[in-house]
Amino acid sequence: MVTPVCCAGPLSALDRARADDRPQLILDGTLTSIDRVGEKKTSVKGKEIDAWYSGKARAFAANLQGLITPGGFPIWISDALPGSTHDITAAREQVLAAIRPYLKAMPVLADSGYEGAGASVHAPIRQPADGRELDVDTRTRNALLRSLRCLGERGFALLEQRWRTLQHVHLSPSRVGDLAKAALVLFYTASRTRPRPQVVPASRVDRR
């Protein structure tokens, strides 16, 4: 397990991951439930919508992005963006520019919501809109990516299940990122201070 550098921005987390010889990182996003917010914005279709309403979650939420180790441990979490923000848009704003210089030695795995993120950000290829089946090589690539990337979802689950405040935030949504970063620090602090189980030598085991 590594120590997070979540409060110093993604560059510090990426430097630490490279120093630890991580073969790859996982980029993932989550939607944190919040109270109703009246802020509006104009959609790409020109309609006025609730900025913090997520059509994906069908609820008001904040979008958080995270960098996660291959073992499923988060090492960096972004500031919160409105729930209507798509993951690829949030990643472009929050982290993709910082990732670019590291991708040659440390590629990033992501889900299909990050399709189009650029070279060395590997995401599954979606099935064509016309219903054609993907070829066997592409299906195999997608399956391999999912098997390597699946632990990325564990990263946010570790925080959200341990700290209930992240399951629904009643504060200003702009504070969601601060809460998630604090939870990340607390997670690693608790992991370092938790007593380790004692190992009983084989000679002392009751063999009755």
PDB file of C-alpha atoms in Angstrom:
ATOM      1  CA  MET A   1       0.000   0.000   0.000  1.00  0.00           C
ATOM      2  CA  VAL A   2       1.233   3.494  -0.792  1.00  0.00           C
ATOM      3  CA  THR A   3       0.838   6.815   0.956  1.00  0.00           C
ATOM      4  CA  PRO A   4      -1.469   9.243  -0.869  1.00  0.00           C
ATOM      5  CA  VAL A   5      -0.401  12.707  -1.922  1.00  0.00           C
ATOM      6  CA  CYS A   6      -3.947  13.715  -2.738  1.00  0.00           C
ATOM      7  CA  CYS A   7      -3.730  17.279  -1.484  1.00  0.00           C
ATOM      8  CA  ALA A   8      -0.713  18.146  -3.654  1.00  0.00           C
ATOM      9  CA  GLY A   9      -2.352  17.588  -7.035  1.00  0.00           C
ATOM     10  CA  PRO A  10      -2.055  14.752  -9.528  1.00  0.00           C
ATOM     11  CA  LEU A  11       1.614  15.404 -10.383  1.00  0.00           C
ATOM     12  CA  SER A  12       2.796  14.377  -6.920  1.00  0.00           C
ATOM     13  CA  ALA A  13       0.661  11.235  -7.031  1.00  0.00           C
ATOM     14  CA  LEU A  14       2.032  10.381 -10.469  1.00  0.00           C
ATOM     15  CA  ASP A  15       5.622  10.954  -9.330  1.00  0.00           C
ATOM     16  CA  ARG A  16       5.082   8.659  -6.368  1.00  0.00           C
ATOM     17  CA  ALA A  17       3.486   5.970  -8.530  1.00  0.00           C
ATOM     18  CA  ARG A  18       6.377   6.103 -10.991  1.00  0.00           C
ATOM     19  CA  ALA A  19       8.915   5.920  -8.150  1.00  0.00           C
ATOM     20  CA  ASP A  20       7.071   2.845  -6.881  1.00  0.00           C
ATOM     21  CA  ASP A  21       7.376   1.257 -10.359  1.00  0.00           C
ATOM     22  CA  ARG A  22       3.640   0.905 -10.877  1.00  0.00           C
ATOM     23  CA  PRO A  23       3.097  -0.899 -14.209  1.00  0.00           C
ATOM     24  CA  GLN A  24      -0.072   1.111 -14.813  1.00  0.00           C
ATOM     25  CA  LEU A  25      -2.673   3.210 -13.043  1.00  0.00           C
ATOM     26  CA  ILE A  26      -6.452   3.182 -13.224  1.00  0.00           C
ATOM     27  CA  LEU A  27      -8.466   6.325 -13.904  1.00  0.00           C
ATOM     28  CA  ASP A  28     -12.011   6.176 -12.619  1.00  0.00           C
ATOM     29  CA  GLY A  29     -14.847   8.474 -11.643  1.00  0.00           C
ATOM     30  CA  THR A  30     -17.671   8.339  -9.150  1.00  0.00           C
ATOM     31  CA  LEU A  31     -20.866  10.258  -8.472  1.00  0.00           C
ATOM     32  CA  THR A  32     -21.385  11.307  -4.857  1.00  0.00           C
ATOM     33  CA  SER A  33     -24.993  11.955  -3.871  1.00  0.00           C
ATOM     34  CA  ILE A  34     -25.786  15.507  -2.709  1.00  0.00           C
ATOM     35  CA  ASP A  35     -28.800  17.604  -1.801  1.00  0.00           C
ATOM     36  CA  ARG A  36     -30.744  19.367  -4.548  1.00  0.00           C
ATOM     37  CA  VAL A  37     -28.881  22.366  -5.991  1.00  0.00           C
ATOM     38  CA  GLY A  38     -30.550  25.151  -7.977  1.00  0.00           C
ATOM     39  CA  GLU A  39     -27.538  26.070 -10.119  1.00  0.00           C
ATOM     40  CA  LYS A  40     -28.318  26.005 -13.843  1.00  0.00           C
ATOM     41  CA  LYS A  41     -26.235  25.666 -16.990  1.00  0.00           C
ATOM     42  CA  THR A  42     -26.778  25.387 -20.730  1.00  0.00           C
ATOM     43  CA  SER A  43     -26.406  21.895 -22.163  1.00  0.00           C
ATOM     44  CA  VAL A  44     -24.614  21.052 -25.403  1.00  0.00           C
ATOM     45  CA  LYS A  45     -28.065  20.976 -27.015  1.00  0.00           C
ATOM     46  CA  GLY A  46     -28.707  24.547 -25.912  1.00  0.00           C
ATOM     47  CA  LYS A  47     -31.220  23.690 -23.186  1.00  0.00           C
ATOM     48  CA  GLU A  48     -31.146  25.021 -19.621  1.00  0.00           C
ATOM     49  CA  ILE A  49     -30.531  22.147 -17.200  1.00  0.00           C
ATOM     50  CA  ASP A  50     -29.682  21.616 -13.528  1.00  0.00           C
ATOM     51  CA  ALA A  51     -25.891  21.702 -13.413  1.00  0.00           C
ATOM     52  CA  TRP A  52     -25.574  19.255 -10.522  1.00  0.00           C
ATOM     53  CA  TYR A  53     -28.173  16.764 -11.773  1.00  0.00           C
ATOM     54  CA  SER A  54     -26.684  13.566 -13.181  1.00  0.00           C
ATOM     55  CA  GLY A  55     -28.705  11.889 -15.897  1.00  0.00           C
ATOM     56  CA  LYS A  56     -26.600   8.758 -15.369  1.00  0.00           C
ATOM     57  CA  ALA A  57     -27.447   8.504 -11.665  1.00  0.00           C
ATOM     58  CA  ARG A  58     -30.867  10.171 -12.056  1.00  0.00           C
ATOM     59  CA  ALA A  59     -30.092  12.232  -8.967  1.00  0.00           C
ATOM     60  CA  PHE A  60     -28.188  15.320  -7.870  1.00  0.00           C
ATOM     61  CA  ALA A  61     -24.534  14.407  -7.500  1.00  0.00           C
ATOM     62  CA  ALA A  62     -20.940  15.596  -7.620  1.00  0.00           C
ATOM     63  CA  ASN A  63     -18.451  14.117 -10.081  1.00  0.00           C
ATOM     64  CA  LEU A  64     -15.091  13.054  -8.614  1.00  0.00           C
ATOM     65  CA  GLN A  65     -12.131  11.682 -10.548  1.00  0.00           C
ATOM     66  CA  GLY A  66      -9.476   9.450  -9.022  1.00  0.00           C
ATOM     67  CA  LEU A  67      -6.169   7.762  -9.772  1.00  0.00           C
ATOM     68  CA  ILE A  68      -6.011   4.234  -8.397  1.00  0.00           C
ATOM     69  CA  THR A  69      -3.218   1.668  -8.160  1.00  0.00           C
ATOM     70  CA  PRO A  70      -3.479  -1.719  -9.925  1.00  0.00           C
ATOM     71  CA  GLY A  71      -4.336  -3.221  -6.530  1.00  0.00           C
ATOM     72  CA  GLY A  72      -7.377  -0.988  -6.123  1.00  0.00           C
ATOM     73  CA  PHE A  73      -6.078   1.663  -3.707  1.00  0.00           C
ATOM     74  CA  PRO A  74      -6.798   5.342  -4.475  1.00  0.00           C
ATOM     75  CA  ILE A  75      -3.802   7.686  -4.419  1.00  0.00           C
ATOM     76  CA  TRP A  76      -5.373  10.927  -5.672  1.00  0.00           C
ATOM     77  CA  ILE A  77      -8.870  12.426  -5.847  1.00  0.00           C
ATOM     78  CA  SER A  78      -9.948  15.512  -7.769  1.00  0.00           C
ATOM     79  CA  ASP A  79     -12.026  18.494  -6.789  1.00  0.00           C
ATOM     80  CA  ALA A  80     -15.771  18.098  -7.303  1.00  0.00           C
ATOM     81  CA  LEU A  81     -17.465  19.027 -10.561  1.00  0.00           C
ATOM     82  CA  PRO A  82     -21.230  19.151 -11.218  1.00  0.00           C
ATOM     83  CA  GLY A  83     -22.883  15.771 -11.674  1.00  0.00           C
ATOM     84  CA  SER A  84     -23.939  16.608 -15.223  1.00  0.00           C
ATOM     85  CA  THR A  85     -20.256  16.591 -16.236  1.00  0.00           C
ATOM     86  CA  HIS A  86     -19.288  13.507 -18.249  1.00  0.00           C
ATOM     87  CA  ASP A  87     -16.254  11.565 -17.022  1.00  0.00           C
ATOM     88  CA  ILE A  88     -14.158  12.327 -20.106  1.00  0.00           C
ATOM     89  CA  THR A  89     -14.897  16.051 -19.736  1.00  0.00           C
ATOM     90  CA  ALA A  90     -14.066  15.975 -16.022  1.00  0.00           C
ATOM     91  CA  ALA A  91     -10.843  14.082 -16.699  1.00  0.00           C
ATOM     92  CA  ARG A  92      -9.769  16.562 -19.371  1.00  0.00           C
ATOM     93  CA  GLU A  93     -10.311  19.414 -16.938  1.00  0.00           C
ATOM     94  CA  GLN A  94      -8.835  17.770 -13.853  1.00  0.00           C
ATOM     95  CA  VAL A  95      -6.094  15.297 -14.713  1.00  0.00           C
ATOM     96  CA  LEU A  96      -5.423  14.284 -18.337  1.00  0.00           C
ATOM     97  CA  ALA A  97      -2.922  17.058 -19.037  1.00  0.00           C
ATOM     98  CA  ALA A  98      -0.906  16.021 -15.966  1.00  0.00           C
ATOM     99  CA  ILE A  99      -0.961  12.355 -16.990  1.00  0.00           C
ATOM    100  CA  ARG A 100       0.448  12.841 -20.513  1.00  0.00           C
ATOM    101  CA  PRO A 101       4.193  12.936 -19.665  1.00  0.00           C
ATOM    102  CA  TYR A 102       3.913   9.704 -17.656  1.00  0.00           C
ATOM    103  CA  LEU A 103       1.987   7.568 -20.127  1.00  0.00           C
ATOM    104  CA  LYS A 104       4.943   6.107 -22.026  1.00  0.00           C
ATOM    105  CA  ALA A 105       6.255   4.347 -18.920  1.00  0.00           C
ATOM    106  CA  MET A 106       2.989   4.056 -17.003  1.00  0.00           C
ATOM    107  CA  PRO A 107      -0.152   3.642 -19.130  1.00  0.00           C
ATOM    108  CA  VAL A 108      -3.580   4.352 -17.689  1.00  0.00           C
ATOM    109  CA  LEU A 109      -6.589   2.042 -17.843  1.00  0.00           C
ATOM    110  CA  ALA A 110     -10.130   3.431 -17.877  1.00  0.00           C
ATOM    111  CA  ASP A 111     -13.693   2.404 -18.649  1.00  0.00           C
ATOM    112  CA  SER A 112     -15.587   3.202 -21.832  1.00  0.00           C
ATOM    113  CA  GLY A 113     -16.633   6.602 -20.459  1.00  0.00           C
ATOM    114  CA  TYR A 114     -13.082   7.791 -21.201  1.00  0.00           C
ATOM    115  CA  GLU A 115     -13.048   6.738 -24.847  1.00  0.00           C
ATOM    116  CA  GLY A 116     -11.153   9.360 -26.815  1.00  0.00           C
ATOM    117  CA  ALA A 117      -8.859  10.349 -23.935  1.00  0.00           C
ATOM    118  CA  GLY A 118      -5.812   9.798 -26.156  1.00  0.00           C
ATOM    119  CA  ALA A 119      -2.980   7.371 -26.721  1.00  0.00           C
ATOM    120  CA  SER A 120      -1.954   5.185 -23.765  1.00  0.00           C
ATOM    121  CA  VAL A 121      -5.213   5.874 -21.933  1.00  0.00           C
ATOM    122  CA  HIS A 122      -6.709   2.495 -22.690  1.00  0.00           C
ATOM    123  CA  ALA A 123     -10.497   2.195 -22.686  1.00  0.00           C
ATOM    124  CA  PRO A 124     -12.746  -0.565 -24.078  1.00  0.00           C
ATOM    125  CA  ILE A 125     -14.065  -0.019 -27.582  1.00  0.00           C
ATOM    126  CA  ARG A 126     -17.834   0.313 -27.655  1.00  0.00           C
ATOM    127  CA  GLN A 127     -20.047  -1.795 -29.858  1.00  0.00           C
ATOM    128  CA  PRO A 128     -20.909   0.077 -33.075  1.00  0.00           C
ATOM    129  CA  ALA A 129     -24.189   1.982 -33.015  1.00  0.00           C
ATOM    130  CA  ASP A 130     -25.409   0.024 -36.030  1.00  0.00           C
ATOM    131  CA  GLY A 131     -25.399  -3.169 -33.983  1.00  0.00           C
ATOM    132  CA  ARG A 132     -22.458  -4.843 -35.714  1.00  0.00           C
ATOM    133  CA  GLU A 133     -20.540  -7.235 -33.480  1.00  0.00           C
ATOM    134  CA  LEU A 134     -16.964  -6.361 -32.597  1.00  0.00           C
ATOM    135  CA  ASP A 135     -14.292  -8.603 -34.077  1.00  0.00           C
ATOM    136  CA  VAL A 136     -12.720 -11.290 -31.876  1.00  0.00           C
ATOM    137  CA  ASP A 137      -9.450  -9.383 -31.369  1.00  0.00           C
ATOM    138  CA  THR A 138     -11.293  -6.287 -30.141  1.00  0.00           C
ATOM    139  CA  ARG A 139     -13.527  -8.339 -27.847  1.00  0.00           C
ATOM    140  CA  THR A 140     -10.448 -10.041 -26.400  1.00  0.00           C
ATOM    141  CA  ARG A 141      -8.754  -6.675 -25.846  1.00  0.00           C
ATOM    142  CA  ASN A 142     -11.862  -5.345 -24.123  1.00  0.00           C
ATOM    143  CA  ALA A 143     -12.038  -8.394 -21.839  1.00  0.00           C
ATOM    144  CA  LEU A 144      -8.374  -8.057 -20.861  1.00  0.00           C
ATOM    145  CA  LEU A 145      -8.793  -4.358 -20.130  1.00  0.00           C
ATOM    146  CA  ARG A 146     -11.841  -4.973 -17.947  1.00  0.00           C
ATOM    147  CA  SER A 147     -10.048  -7.711 -15.998  1.00  0.00           C
ATOM    148  CA  LEU A 148      -7.151  -5.344 -15.234  1.00  0.00           C
ATOM    149  CA  ARG A 149      -9.303  -2.265 -14.654  1.00  0.00           C
ATOM    150  CA  CYS A 150     -12.044  -3.752 -12.480  1.00  0.00           C
ATOM    151  CA  LEU A 151     -10.192  -3.044  -9.224  1.00  0.00           C
ATOM    152  CA  GLY A 152     -10.458   0.654 -10.012  1.00  0.00           C
ATOM    153  CA  GLU A 153     -14.042   0.578  -8.745  1.00  0.00           C
ATOM    154  CA  ARG A 154     -12.716  -0.771  -5.441  1.00  0.00           C
ATOM    155  CA  GLY A 155     -10.791   2.457  -4.881  1.00  0.00           C
ATOM    156  CA  PHE A 156     -13.819   4.671  -4.356  1.00  0.00           C
ATOM    157  CA  ALA A 157     -15.766   1.885  -2.629  1.00  0.00           C
ATOM    158  CA  LEU A 158     -13.097   1.711   0.091  1.00  0.00           C
ATOM    159  CA  LEU A 159     -13.776   5.351   0.963  1.00  0.00           C
ATOM    160  CA  GLU A 160     -17.535   5.521   0.425  1.00  0.00           C
ATOM    161  CA  GLN A 161     -18.332   2.417   2.461  1.00  0.00           C
ATOM    162  CA  ARG A 162     -16.061   3.361   5.351  1.00  0.00           C
ATOM    163  CA  TRP A 163     -17.093   7.016   5.626  1.00  0.00           C
ATOM    164  CA  ARG A 164     -20.854   7.337   5.352  1.00  0.00           C
ATOM    165  CA  THR A 165     -20.635  11.095   4.894  1.00  0.00           C
ATOM    166  CA  LEU A 166     -19.496  10.378   1.328  1.00  0.00           C
ATOM    167  CA  GLN A 167     -22.642   8.387   0.603  1.00  0.00           C
ATOM    168  CA  HIS A 168     -24.718  11.584   0.702  1.00  0.00           C
ATOM    169  CA  VAL A 169     -23.258  15.035   1.331  1.00  0.00           C
ATOM    170  CA  HIS A 170     -25.485  17.723   2.839  1.00  0.00           C
ATOM    171  CA  LEU A 171     -22.874  20.506   2.628  1.00  0.00           C
ATOM    172  CA  SER A 172     -22.200  22.737  -0.369  1.00  0.00           C
ATOM    173  CA  PRO A 173     -21.307  20.444  -3.299  1.00  0.00           C
ATOM    174  CA  SER A 174     -18.074  22.381  -3.763  1.00  0.00           C
ATOM    175  CA  ARG A 175     -16.899  20.770  -0.502  1.00  0.00           C
ATOM    176  CA  VAL A 176     -17.353  17.185  -1.712  1.00  0.00           C
ATOM    177  CA  GLY A 177     -13.810  17.040  -3.074  1.00  0.00           C
ATOM    178  CA  ASP A 178     -12.385  18.272   0.241  1.00  0.00           C
ATOM    179  CA  LEU A 179     -14.332  15.590   2.129  1.00  0.00           C
ATOM    180  CA  ALA A 180     -13.134  12.862  -0.233  1.00  0.00           C
ATOM    181  CA  LYS A 181      -9.513  13.976   0.061  1.00  0.00           C
ATOM    182  CA  ALA A 182      -9.771  14.041   3.857  1.00  0.00           C
ATOM    183  CA  ALA A 183     -11.280  10.544   3.799  1.00  0.00           C
ATOM    184  CA  LEU A 184      -8.371   9.371   1.647  1.00  0.00           C
ATOM    185  CA  VAL A 185      -5.820  10.677   4.137  1.00  0.00           C
ATOM    186  CA  LEU A 186      -7.745   9.125   7.042  1.00  0.00           C
ATOM    187  CA  PHE A 187      -7.921   5.812   5.199  1.00  0.00           C
ATOM    188  CA  TYR A 188      -4.149   5.574   4.873  1.00  0.00           C
ATOM    189  CA  THR A 189      -3.567   6.869   8.395  1.00  0.00           C
ATOM    190  CA  ALA A 190      -5.882   4.184   9.792  1.00  0.00           C
ATOM    191  CA  SER A 191      -4.181   1.544   7.658  1.00  0.00           C
ATOM    192  CA  ARG A 192      -0.774   2.430   9.103  1.00  0.00           C
ATOM    193  CA  THR A 193      -1.944   2.475  12.717  1.00  0.00           C
ATOM    194  CA  ARG A 194      -4.192  -0.603  12.643  1.00  0.00           C
ATOM    195  CA  PRO A 195      -2.624  -3.457  14.678  1.00  0.00           C
ATOM    196  CA  ARG A 196      -1.367  -6.304  12.575  1.00  0.00           C
ATOM    197  CA  PRO A 197      -2.560  -9.816  13.388  1.00  0.00           C
ATOM    198  CA  GLN A 198      -0.086 -11.887  15.366  1.00  0.00           C
ATOM    199  CA  VAL A 199       1.474 -14.833  13.596  1.00  0.00           C
ATOM    200  CA  VAL A 200       1.659 -17.920  15.780  1.00  0.00           C
ATOM    201  CA  PRO A 201       4.764 -20.057  15.125  1.00  0.00           C
ATOM    202  CA  ALA A 202       4.010 -23.519  13.820  1.00  0.00           C
ATOM    203  CA  SER A 203       5.697 -25.050  16.873  1.00  0.00           C
ATOM    204  CA  ARG A 204       3.050 -23.445  19.121  1.00  0.00           C
ATOM    205  CA  VAL A 205       0.013 -24.516  17.154  1.00  0.00           C
ATOM    206  CA  ASP A 206      -2.171 -26.987  19.001  1.00  0.00           C
ATOM    207  CA  ARG A 207      -2.104 -30.082  16.828  1.00  0.00           C
ATOM    208  CA  ARG A 208      -4.717 -32.023  18.727  1.00  0.00           C
TER     209      ARG A 208
END
